[in-house]
Amino acid sequence: MALTIEALSCWLVDIPTVRPHKLSMVTMGCQTLTIVKMTCAGGISGWGEATTIGGLSYGPESPEAIKSAIDGYLSPLLCQKTFSGVESLAETMNTSVKGNTFAKSALETAFLDALGKAHNLPVSSLLGGALSERLPVLWTLASGSTEKDIDEGHRLLAEGRHRAFKLKIGAKPLETDLAHALAIKAALGDDVPVHVDVNQAWDMTTALKAIPQLHDGGISMIEQPLALQERHNLIALSQRMPVTILADEAVTDSHAAFALASGGFTGAFALKIAKAGGPAQVIKLAHVAQSAGISLYGGTMLEGTLGTVASLHAWSTLQMRSGTEMFGPLLLKDDIVTTPLDYQNGQVKLPQGPGLGIEIDEDKLRHYARKQ
């Protein structure tokens, strides 16, 4: 299973979104994908992606910093070396480079893609084997307008593309946010699951006031209502509230997952390959959750198809009892793959074939790549 890495190339790829995407900390009109090509001995190439949200608005790694870490530190560390498998790659990166999990995720993805191609196996097989070839996928309603979100939700339900939705709140006054969320839930109906993502915007007092009202309105899952450092309060909310508390930013790696689980957290974990350091690393985090009886949810950093497929290969090997939100490619006006993902009937299909099972359109890559 060994591979020798000969060269690494990295691009920043800017693609407009189909509509403004409003979060509590930023409104996005464009997404930047950090794309990596790993060339290995024998003419095998693997592709990876690292994507964050709103530059530095979401977290400590920006697209520019991810590219800098790869070009300046990780590429010289890895090139011309042979790795027996993905764990030896991760060990080498983690020993010499601290943090920078987004950059490491792109490289681990590219390595798995190349390894799968070398052995004619899908990445899911390298991660333990797919349990399903289709996964549920919701859509985030985040235009910033209640009326537009309701219309968008009704249209997507009629088309059959999605059967569940997420709402972004936290940027506006509490009463405005509550009215917005409850109006959308009421308009979509009792049979359509809806949850809200607060993106760390509330304090404990606000959460205690807001969550019962959301629950009474039919919203059954609340994502990351508190700042990621407020671990004890997040645990307390999960134990006290009649809804599922979904930990996202608070679950950065398997150590953070263990801290929440051992503290008595009873909600669900949002997994993201970028936070964990790659598809193989996020499986370790998932196993911590499963051991504690914590449900799993497949989260997105609004990646393009490349990063989305890498996540899907990992999710396919797990029981994602709280669903997934791998809709990132649908938010983009274009992409850099030759064949788009198959979204229908509230599900997305896992690509088949060696490695990630997708091909990169290098003409589109060059077209959207940021000029230095």
Short mmCIF file of C-alpha atoms in Angstrom, two decimals:
data_model
loop_
_atom_site.label_atom_id
_atom_site.label_comp_id
_atom_site.label_asym_id
_atom_site.label_seq_id
_atom_site.Cartn_x
_atom_site.Cartn_y
_atom_site.Cartn_z
CA MET A 1 0.00 0.00 0.00
CA ALA A 2 3.05 2.29 -0.10
CA LEU A 3 3.22 5.44 -2.25
CA THR A 4 6.10 7.79 -3.00
CA ILE A 5 5.09 11.45 -3.29
CA GLU A 6 7.02 13.18 -6.06
CA ALA A 7 5.38 16.61 -6.27
CA LEU A 8 2.58 18.75 -4.84
CA SER A 9 0.77 21.61 -6.58
CA CYS A 10 -1.72 23.97 -4.91
CA TRP A 11 -4.23 26.52 -6.22
CA LEU A 12 -6.75 28.96 -4.76
CA VAL A 13 -9.96 28.62 -6.77
CA ASP A 14 -12.65 31.32 -6.46
CA ILE A 15 -16.19 30.33 -7.51
CA PRO A 16 -19.31 32.54 -7.07
CA THR A 17 -22.30 31.22 -5.13
CA VAL A 18 -25.80 30.90 -6.63
CA ARG A 19 -27.13 33.38 -4.04
CA PRO A 20 -25.81 35.20 -0.97
CA HIS A 21 -25.34 32.74 1.89
CA LYS A 22 -25.86 34.44 5.26
CA LEU A 23 -24.29 33.08 8.45
CA SER A 24 -24.11 34.68 11.89
CA MET A 25 -20.55 35.93 11.24
CA VAL A 26 -20.46 36.65 7.48
CA THR A 27 -22.48 36.74 4.24
CA MET A 28 -20.85 34.81 1.42
CA GLY A 29 -21.12 35.60 -2.27
CA CYS A 30 -18.08 33.57 -3.35
CA GLN A 31 -16.35 30.44 -2.09
CA THR A 32 -12.61 29.83 -2.24
CA LEU A 33 -11.48 26.23 -2.68
CA THR A 34 -7.87 25.34 -1.89
CA ILE A 35 -7.11 22.57 -4.38
CA VAL A 36 -4.14 20.18 -4.17
CA LYS A 37 -2.71 17.82 -6.77
CA MET A 38 -0.39 15.12 -5.44
CA THR A 39 1.78 13.42 -8.06
CA CYS A 40 3.15 10.05 -7.00
CA ALA A 41 5.63 7.58 -8.46
CA GLY A 42 4.24 5.49 -11.30
CA GLY A 43 2.32 8.40 -12.83
CA ILE A 44 -0.51 8.29 -10.27
CA SER A 45 -2.12 11.56 -9.21
CA GLY A 46 -4.45 12.26 -6.31
CA TRP A 47 -6.58 15.34 -5.67
CA GLY A 48 -7.60 17.03 -2.42
CA GLU A 49 -9.50 20.10 -1.27
CA ALA A 50 -9.49 22.30 1.81
CA THR A 51 -12.23 24.90 2.15
CA THR A 52 -13.19 27.30 4.90
CA ILE A 53 -15.92 29.91 5.22
CA GLY A 54 -15.55 33.65 4.84
CA GLY A 55 -11.75 33.90 5.02
CA LEU A 56 -10.95 34.21 8.73
CA SER A 57 -14.55 34.92 9.78
CA TYR A 58 -15.27 31.29 10.68
CA GLY A 59 -11.99 30.00 12.10
CA PRO A 60 -8.21 30.39 12.32
CA GLU A 61 -7.33 28.99 8.87
CA SER A 62 -7.89 31.11 5.76
CA PRO A 63 -7.51 29.85 2.18
CA GLU A 64 -4.32 31.85 1.84
CA ALA A 65 -2.90 30.40 5.06
CA ILE A 66 -3.84 26.86 3.99
CA LYS A 67 -1.95 27.30 0.71
CA SER A 68 1.01 28.85 2.53
CA ALA A 69 1.19 25.91 4.96
CA ILE A 70 1.13 23.43 2.09
CA ASP A 71 3.61 25.26 -0.13
CA GLY A 72 6.02 26.38 2.57
CA TYR A 73 5.95 23.58 5.13
CA LEU A 74 4.05 20.42 4.20
CA SER A 75 5.18 20.06 0.60
CA PRO A 76 8.93 20.12 1.45
CA LEU A 77 8.21 17.72 4.32
CA LEU A 78 6.39 15.13 2.19
CA CYS A 79 7.88 15.26 -1.28
CA GLN A 80 10.36 12.53 -2.25
CA LYS A 81 9.24 10.40 0.68
CA THR A 82 7.50 7.02 0.66
CA PHE A 83 4.55 6.36 2.96
CA SER A 84 3.26 2.90 3.84
CA GLY A 85 -0.27 4.19 4.26
CA VAL A 86 -2.41 7.07 5.41
CA GLU A 87 -1.42 6.76 9.08
CA SER A 88 2.29 7.13 8.33
CA LEU A 89 1.44 10.24 6.29
CA ALA A 90 -0.59 11.70 9.17
CA GLU A 91 2.12 10.87 11.69
CA THR A 92 4.76 12.65 9.62
CA MET A 93 2.60 15.75 9.20
CA ASN A 94 1.52 15.91 12.85
CA THR A 95 5.05 15.45 14.19
CA SER A 96 6.47 18.42 12.27
CA VAL A 97 3.46 20.74 11.78
CA LYS A 98 1.09 21.68 14.58
CA GLY A 99 -2.58 22.41 13.90
CA ASN A 100 -3.34 23.34 10.29
CA THR A 101 -5.91 20.55 10.05
CA PHE A 102 -7.50 22.00 6.90
CA ALA A 103 -4.22 21.81 5.00
CA LYS A 104 -3.58 18.31 6.33
CA SER A 105 -7.08 17.24 5.31
CA ALA A 106 -6.46 18.28 1.69
CA LEU A 107 -3.23 16.30 1.61
CA GLU A 108 -4.70 13.22 3.31
CA THR A 109 -7.58 13.32 0.80
CA ALA A 110 -5.15 13.54 -2.13
CA PHE A 111 -3.11 10.64 -0.73
CA LEU A 112 -6.20 8.47 -0.31
CA ASP A 113 -7.34 9.34 -3.84
CA ALA A 114 -3.94 8.31 -5.24
CA LEU A 115 -3.78 5.18 -3.07
CA GLY A 116 -7.24 4.10 -4.20
CA LYS A 117 -6.30 4.57 -7.84
CA ALA A 118 -3.06 2.61 -7.33
CA HIS A 119 -4.96 -0.37 -5.92
CA ASN A 120 -8.22 0.03 -7.90
CA LEU A 121 -10.23 0.62 -4.74
CA PRO A 122 -12.64 3.39 -3.75
CA VAL A 123 -11.59 5.57 -0.83
CA SER A 124 -14.53 4.18 1.16
CA SER A 125 -12.92 0.72 0.98
CA LEU A 126 -9.66 2.14 2.33
CA LEU A 127 -11.66 3.58 5.24
CA GLY A 128 -13.47 0.37 6.13
CA GLY A 129 -16.06 -0.14 3.41
CA ALA A 130 -19.26 1.67 2.43
CA LEU A 131 -22.46 0.76 4.25
CA SER A 132 -24.56 2.68 1.72
CA GLU A 133 -24.14 4.21 -1.74
CA ARG A 134 -26.68 6.97 -1.04
CA LEU A 135 -26.74 9.35 1.89
CA PRO A 136 -29.44 11.78 3.05
CA VAL A 137 -28.63 15.43 2.37
CA LEU A 138 -30.44 18.54 3.58
CA TRP A 139 -30.31 22.09 2.19
CA THR A 140 -29.52 25.24 4.15
CA LEU A 141 -31.97 28.11 3.72
CA ALA A 142 -29.78 31.16 4.32
CA SER A 143 -30.74 33.96 1.94
CA GLY A 144 -31.41 36.31 4.86
CA SER A 145 -35.06 36.76 3.82
CA THR A 146 -37.91 34.80 5.40
CA GLU A 147 -40.06 35.01 2.28
CA LYS A 148 -37.24 33.96 -0.04
CA ASP A 149 -36.32 31.06 2.22
CA ILE A 150 -39.92 29.82 2.33
CA ASP A 151 -40.21 30.04 -1.46
CA GLU A 152 -36.87 28.26 -1.90
CA GLY A 153 -37.89 25.52 0.52
CA HIS A 154 -41.22 24.91 -1.22
CA ARG A 155 -39.51 24.81 -4.63
CA LEU A 156 -36.91 22.25 -3.51
CA LEU A 157 -39.58 20.08 -1.88
CA ALA A 158 -41.63 20.17 -5.08
CA GLU A 159 -38.58 19.22 -7.13
CA GLY A 160 -37.82 16.36 -4.73
CA ARG A 161 -34.21 17.46 -4.34
CA HIS A 162 -34.36 17.86 -0.54
CA ARG A 163 -36.66 16.69 2.23
CA ALA A 164 -35.03 18.41 5.21
CA PHE A 165 -33.61 21.88 5.86
CA LYS A 166 -31.29 23.88 8.06
CA LEU A 167 -31.65 27.56 8.92
CA LYS A 168 -28.82 29.96 9.72
CA ILE A 169 -29.66 32.32 12.58
CA GLY A 170 -27.75 34.35 15.14
CA ALA A 171 -26.86 37.49 13.17
CA LYS A 172 -30.04 39.41 14.02
CA PRO A 173 -31.84 40.28 17.26
CA LEU A 174 -33.21 37.21 19.00
CA GLU A 175 -36.90 37.95 18.49
CA THR A 176 -36.28 38.56 14.77
CA ASP A 177 -34.37 35.29 14.45
CA LEU A 178 -37.06 33.34 16.31
CA ALA A 179 -39.85 34.79 14.20
CA HIS A 180 -37.85 33.97 11.05
CA ALA A 181 -37.19 30.35 12.04
CA LEU A 182 -40.68 29.62 13.32
CA ALA A 183 -42.34 31.16 10.25
CA ILE A 184 -40.27 28.97 7.92
CA LYS A 185 -40.95 25.82 9.93
CA ALA A 186 -44.69 26.55 9.98
CA ALA A 187 -44.74 27.21 6.24
CA LEU A 188 -42.86 24.02 5.36
CA GLY A 189 -45.09 21.83 7.51
CA ASP A 190 -44.93 19.35 10.35
CA ASP A 191 -43.52 16.53 8.20
CA VAL A 192 -40.44 18.48 7.03
CA PRO A 193 -37.50 18.31 9.48
CA VAL A 194 -35.92 21.71 10.16
CA HIS A 195 -33.03 22.55 12.45
CA VAL A 196 -31.23 25.82 13.19
CA ASP A 197 -27.52 26.62 13.23
CA VAL A 198 -26.54 29.46 15.55
CA ASN A 199 -22.79 29.36 14.76
CA GLN A 200 -21.82 30.18 18.38
CA ALA A 201 -23.79 33.47 18.45
CA TRP A 202 -25.69 33.03 21.76
CA ASP A 203 -24.76 33.11 25.42
CA MET A 204 -26.29 30.69 27.92
CA THR A 205 -29.06 33.07 28.96
CA THR A 206 -30.14 33.58 25.36
CA ALA A 207 -30.04 29.84 24.65
CA LEU A 208 -32.22 29.06 27.68
CA LYS A 209 -34.77 31.58 26.46
CA ALA A 210 -34.72 30.68 22.78
CA ILE A 211 -34.52 26.89 22.66
CA PRO A 212 -37.87 26.13 24.36
CA GLN A 213 -39.61 28.49 21.92
CA LEU A 214 -37.96 26.80 18.95
CA HIS A 215 -38.89 23.38 20.33
CA ASP A 216 -42.52 24.45 20.76
CA GLY A 217 -42.50 25.52 17.10
CA GLY A 218 -41.39 22.08 15.91
CA ILE A 219 -37.63 22.61 15.59
CA SER A 220 -35.92 19.60 17.13
CA MET A 221 -32.16 20.21 16.68
CA ILE A 222 -30.07 23.27 17.61
CA GLU A 223 -26.54 23.46 16.20
CA GLN A 224 -23.68 25.03 18.20
CA PRO A 225 -25.70 27.68 20.09
CA LEU A 226 -22.75 28.65 22.31
CA ALA A 227 -19.11 29.59 21.80
CA LEU A 228 -16.90 26.55 21.31
CA GLN A 229 -15.07 27.23 24.60
CA GLU A 230 -18.29 26.91 26.63
CA ARG A 231 -18.04 23.15 26.85
CA HIS A 232 -19.72 22.81 30.28
CA ASN A 233 -22.68 24.95 29.24
CA LEU A 234 -23.05 23.00 25.99
CA ILE A 235 -23.13 19.77 27.98
CA ALA A 236 -25.70 21.29 30.35
CA LEU A 237 -27.93 22.35 27.46
CA SER A 238 -27.78 18.85 25.98
CA GLN A 239 -28.94 17.41 29.30
CA ARG A 240 -31.62 20.01 30.11
CA MET A 241 -33.25 20.85 26.79
CA PRO A 242 -35.93 18.73 25.04
CA VAL A 243 -34.10 19.05 21.70
CA THR A 244 -30.93 17.58 20.21
CA ILE A 245 -27.93 19.86 20.73
CA LEU A 246 -25.58 19.44 17.78
CA ALA A 247 -21.93 20.21 18.63
CA ASP A 248 -20.03 21.52 15.62
CA GLU A 249 -17.22 24.01 16.25
CA ALA A 250 -16.78 22.49 19.73
CA VAL A 251 -15.80 19.14 18.17
CA THR A 252 -12.43 19.93 16.63
CA ASP A 253 -10.73 16.55 17.01
CA SER A 254 -10.97 13.24 18.86
CA HIS A 255 -9.60 14.84 22.06
CA ALA A 256 -12.36 17.48 22.08
CA ALA A 257 -14.88 14.76 21.29
CA PHE A 258 -13.68 12.71 24.26
CA ALA A 259 -13.87 15.73 26.56
CA LEU A 260 -17.51 16.35 25.61
CA ALA A 261 -18.47 12.69 25.77
CA SER A 262 -16.78 12.07 29.13
CA GLY A 263 -18.44 15.22 30.50
CA GLY A 264 -21.89 13.75 29.83
CA PHE A 265 -22.81 15.36 26.50
CA THR A 266 -26.03 13.74 25.20
CA GLY A 267 -26.53 15.43 21.83
CA ALA A 268 -24.96 14.77 18.44
CA PHE A 269 -21.57 15.52 16.84
CA ALA A 270 -21.17 17.30 13.51
CA LEU A 271 -18.23 15.66 11.77
CA LYS A 272 -16.09 17.62 9.30
CA ILE A 273 -13.01 16.17 7.64
CA ALA A 274 -11.28 19.59 7.62
CA LYS A 275 -11.58 20.00 11.40
CA ALA A 276 -10.27 16.49 12.05
CA GLY A 277 -7.39 16.58 9.56
CA GLY A 278 -8.77 14.32 6.85
CA PRO A 279 -11.19 11.48 6.03
CA ALA A 280 -9.21 8.85 7.94
CA GLN A 281 -8.77 11.11 10.95
CA VAL A 282 -12.47 11.95 11.20
CA ILE A 283 -13.24 8.23 11.46
CA LYS A 284 -11.27 8.20 14.75
CA LEU A 285 -13.45 11.02 16.07
CA ALA A 286 -16.56 9.16 14.97
CA HIS A 287 -15.49 6.07 16.89
CA VAL A 288 -15.19 8.14 20.08
CA ALA A 289 -18.77 9.35 19.56
CA GLN A 290 -20.08 5.88 18.79
CA SER A 291 -18.44 4.46 21.93
CA ALA A 292 -20.29 7.09 23.99
CA GLY A 293 -23.62 6.54 22.23
CA ILE A 294 -23.51 9.98 20.57
CA SER A 295 -25.26 10.34 17.22
CA LEU A 296 -23.33 11.42 14.11
CA TYR A 297 -24.11 14.17 11.61
CA GLY A 298 -22.17 14.82 8.40
CA GLY A 299 -21.16 18.47 8.31
CA THR A 300 -19.79 20.61 5.48
CA MET A 301 -17.42 23.56 5.16
CA LEU A 302 -19.32 24.38 1.95
CA GLU A 303 -16.76 22.48 -0.09
CA GLY A 304 -16.97 21.97 -3.82
CA THR A 305 -17.47 18.50 -5.27
CA LEU A 306 -13.93 17.32 -4.50
CA GLY A 307 -14.11 18.02 -0.76
CA THR A 308 -17.74 16.91 -0.59
CA VAL A 309 -16.95 13.53 -2.14
CA ALA A 310 -14.03 13.02 0.25
CA SER A 311 -16.48 13.55 3.13
CA LEU A 312 -19.08 11.26 1.59
CA HIS A 313 -16.58 8.40 1.38
CA ALA A 314 -16.01 8.76 5.13
CA TRP A 315 -19.71 9.17 5.98
CA SER A 316 -20.60 6.09 3.88
CA THR A 317 -18.66 3.88 6.31
CA LEU A 318 -20.62 5.17 9.33
CA GLN A 319 -24.20 5.21 10.58
CA MET A 320 -25.08 8.91 10.15
CA ARG A 321 -28.19 8.79 12.30
CA SER A 322 -28.63 12.57 12.42
CA GLY A 323 -28.22 13.00 8.64
CA THR A 324 -25.79 15.00 6.51
CA GLU A 325 -25.64 18.42 4.88
CA MET A 326 -23.29 17.74 1.96
CA PHE A 327 -24.90 20.30 -0.35
CA GLY A 328 -21.82 22.48 -0.94
CA PRO A 329 -21.56 21.91 -4.73
CA LEU A 330 -25.19 23.02 -5.15
CA LEU A 331 -24.34 26.38 -3.63
CA LEU A 332 -21.71 27.09 -6.30
CA LYS A 333 -22.45 28.47 -9.77
CA ASP A 334 -19.82 26.15 -11.25
CA ASP A 335 -17.28 23.54 -10.19
CA ILE A 336 -14.00 21.97 -11.35
CA VAL A 337 -15.15 18.38 -11.94
CA THR A 338 -16.18 16.76 -15.21
CA THR A 339 -19.36 15.17 -13.81
CA PRO A 340 -21.52 16.73 -11.06
CA LEU A 341 -22.83 14.74 -8.14
CA ASP A 342 -26.22 13.06 -8.37
CA TYR A 343 -28.66 14.80 -6.00
CA GLN A 344 -32.25 13.56 -5.96
CA ASN A 345 -35.00 12.34 -3.62
CA GLY A 346 -33.34 13.99 -0.63
CA GLN A 347 -30.15 12.01 -1.14
CA VAL A 348 -26.74 12.25 -2.79
CA LYS A 349 -25.08 9.29 -4.50
CA LEU A 350 -21.54 8.24 -3.61
CA PRO A 351 -19.41 8.18 -6.80
CA GLN A 352 -18.11 4.78 -7.82
CA GLY A 353 -14.66 3.95 -9.16
CA PRO A 354 -11.07 3.97 -7.88
CA GLY A 355 -10.00 6.67 -5.43
CA LEU A 356 -12.57 9.41 -4.97
CA GLY A 357 -14.33 8.31 -8.16
CA ILE A 358 -14.32 11.76 -9.78
CA GLU A 359 -12.29 13.49 -12.48
CA ILE A 360 -10.99 17.06 -12.37
CA ASP A 361 -11.64 19.40 -15.30
CA GLU A 362 -8.22 21.05 -15.42
CA ASP A 363 -9.41 23.68 -17.89
CA LYS A 364 -11.98 24.87 -15.35
CA LEU A 365 -9.38 24.65 -12.61
CA ARG A 366 -7.12 27.01 -14.52
CA HIS A 367 -10.06 29.31 -15.40
CA TYR A 368 -11.14 29.83 -11.78
CA ALA A 369 -7.67 29.66 -10.19
CA ARG A 370 -6.65 32.91 -8.57
CA LYS A 371 -3.92 34.73 -10.45
CA GLN A 372 -0.85 35.24 -8.28
#
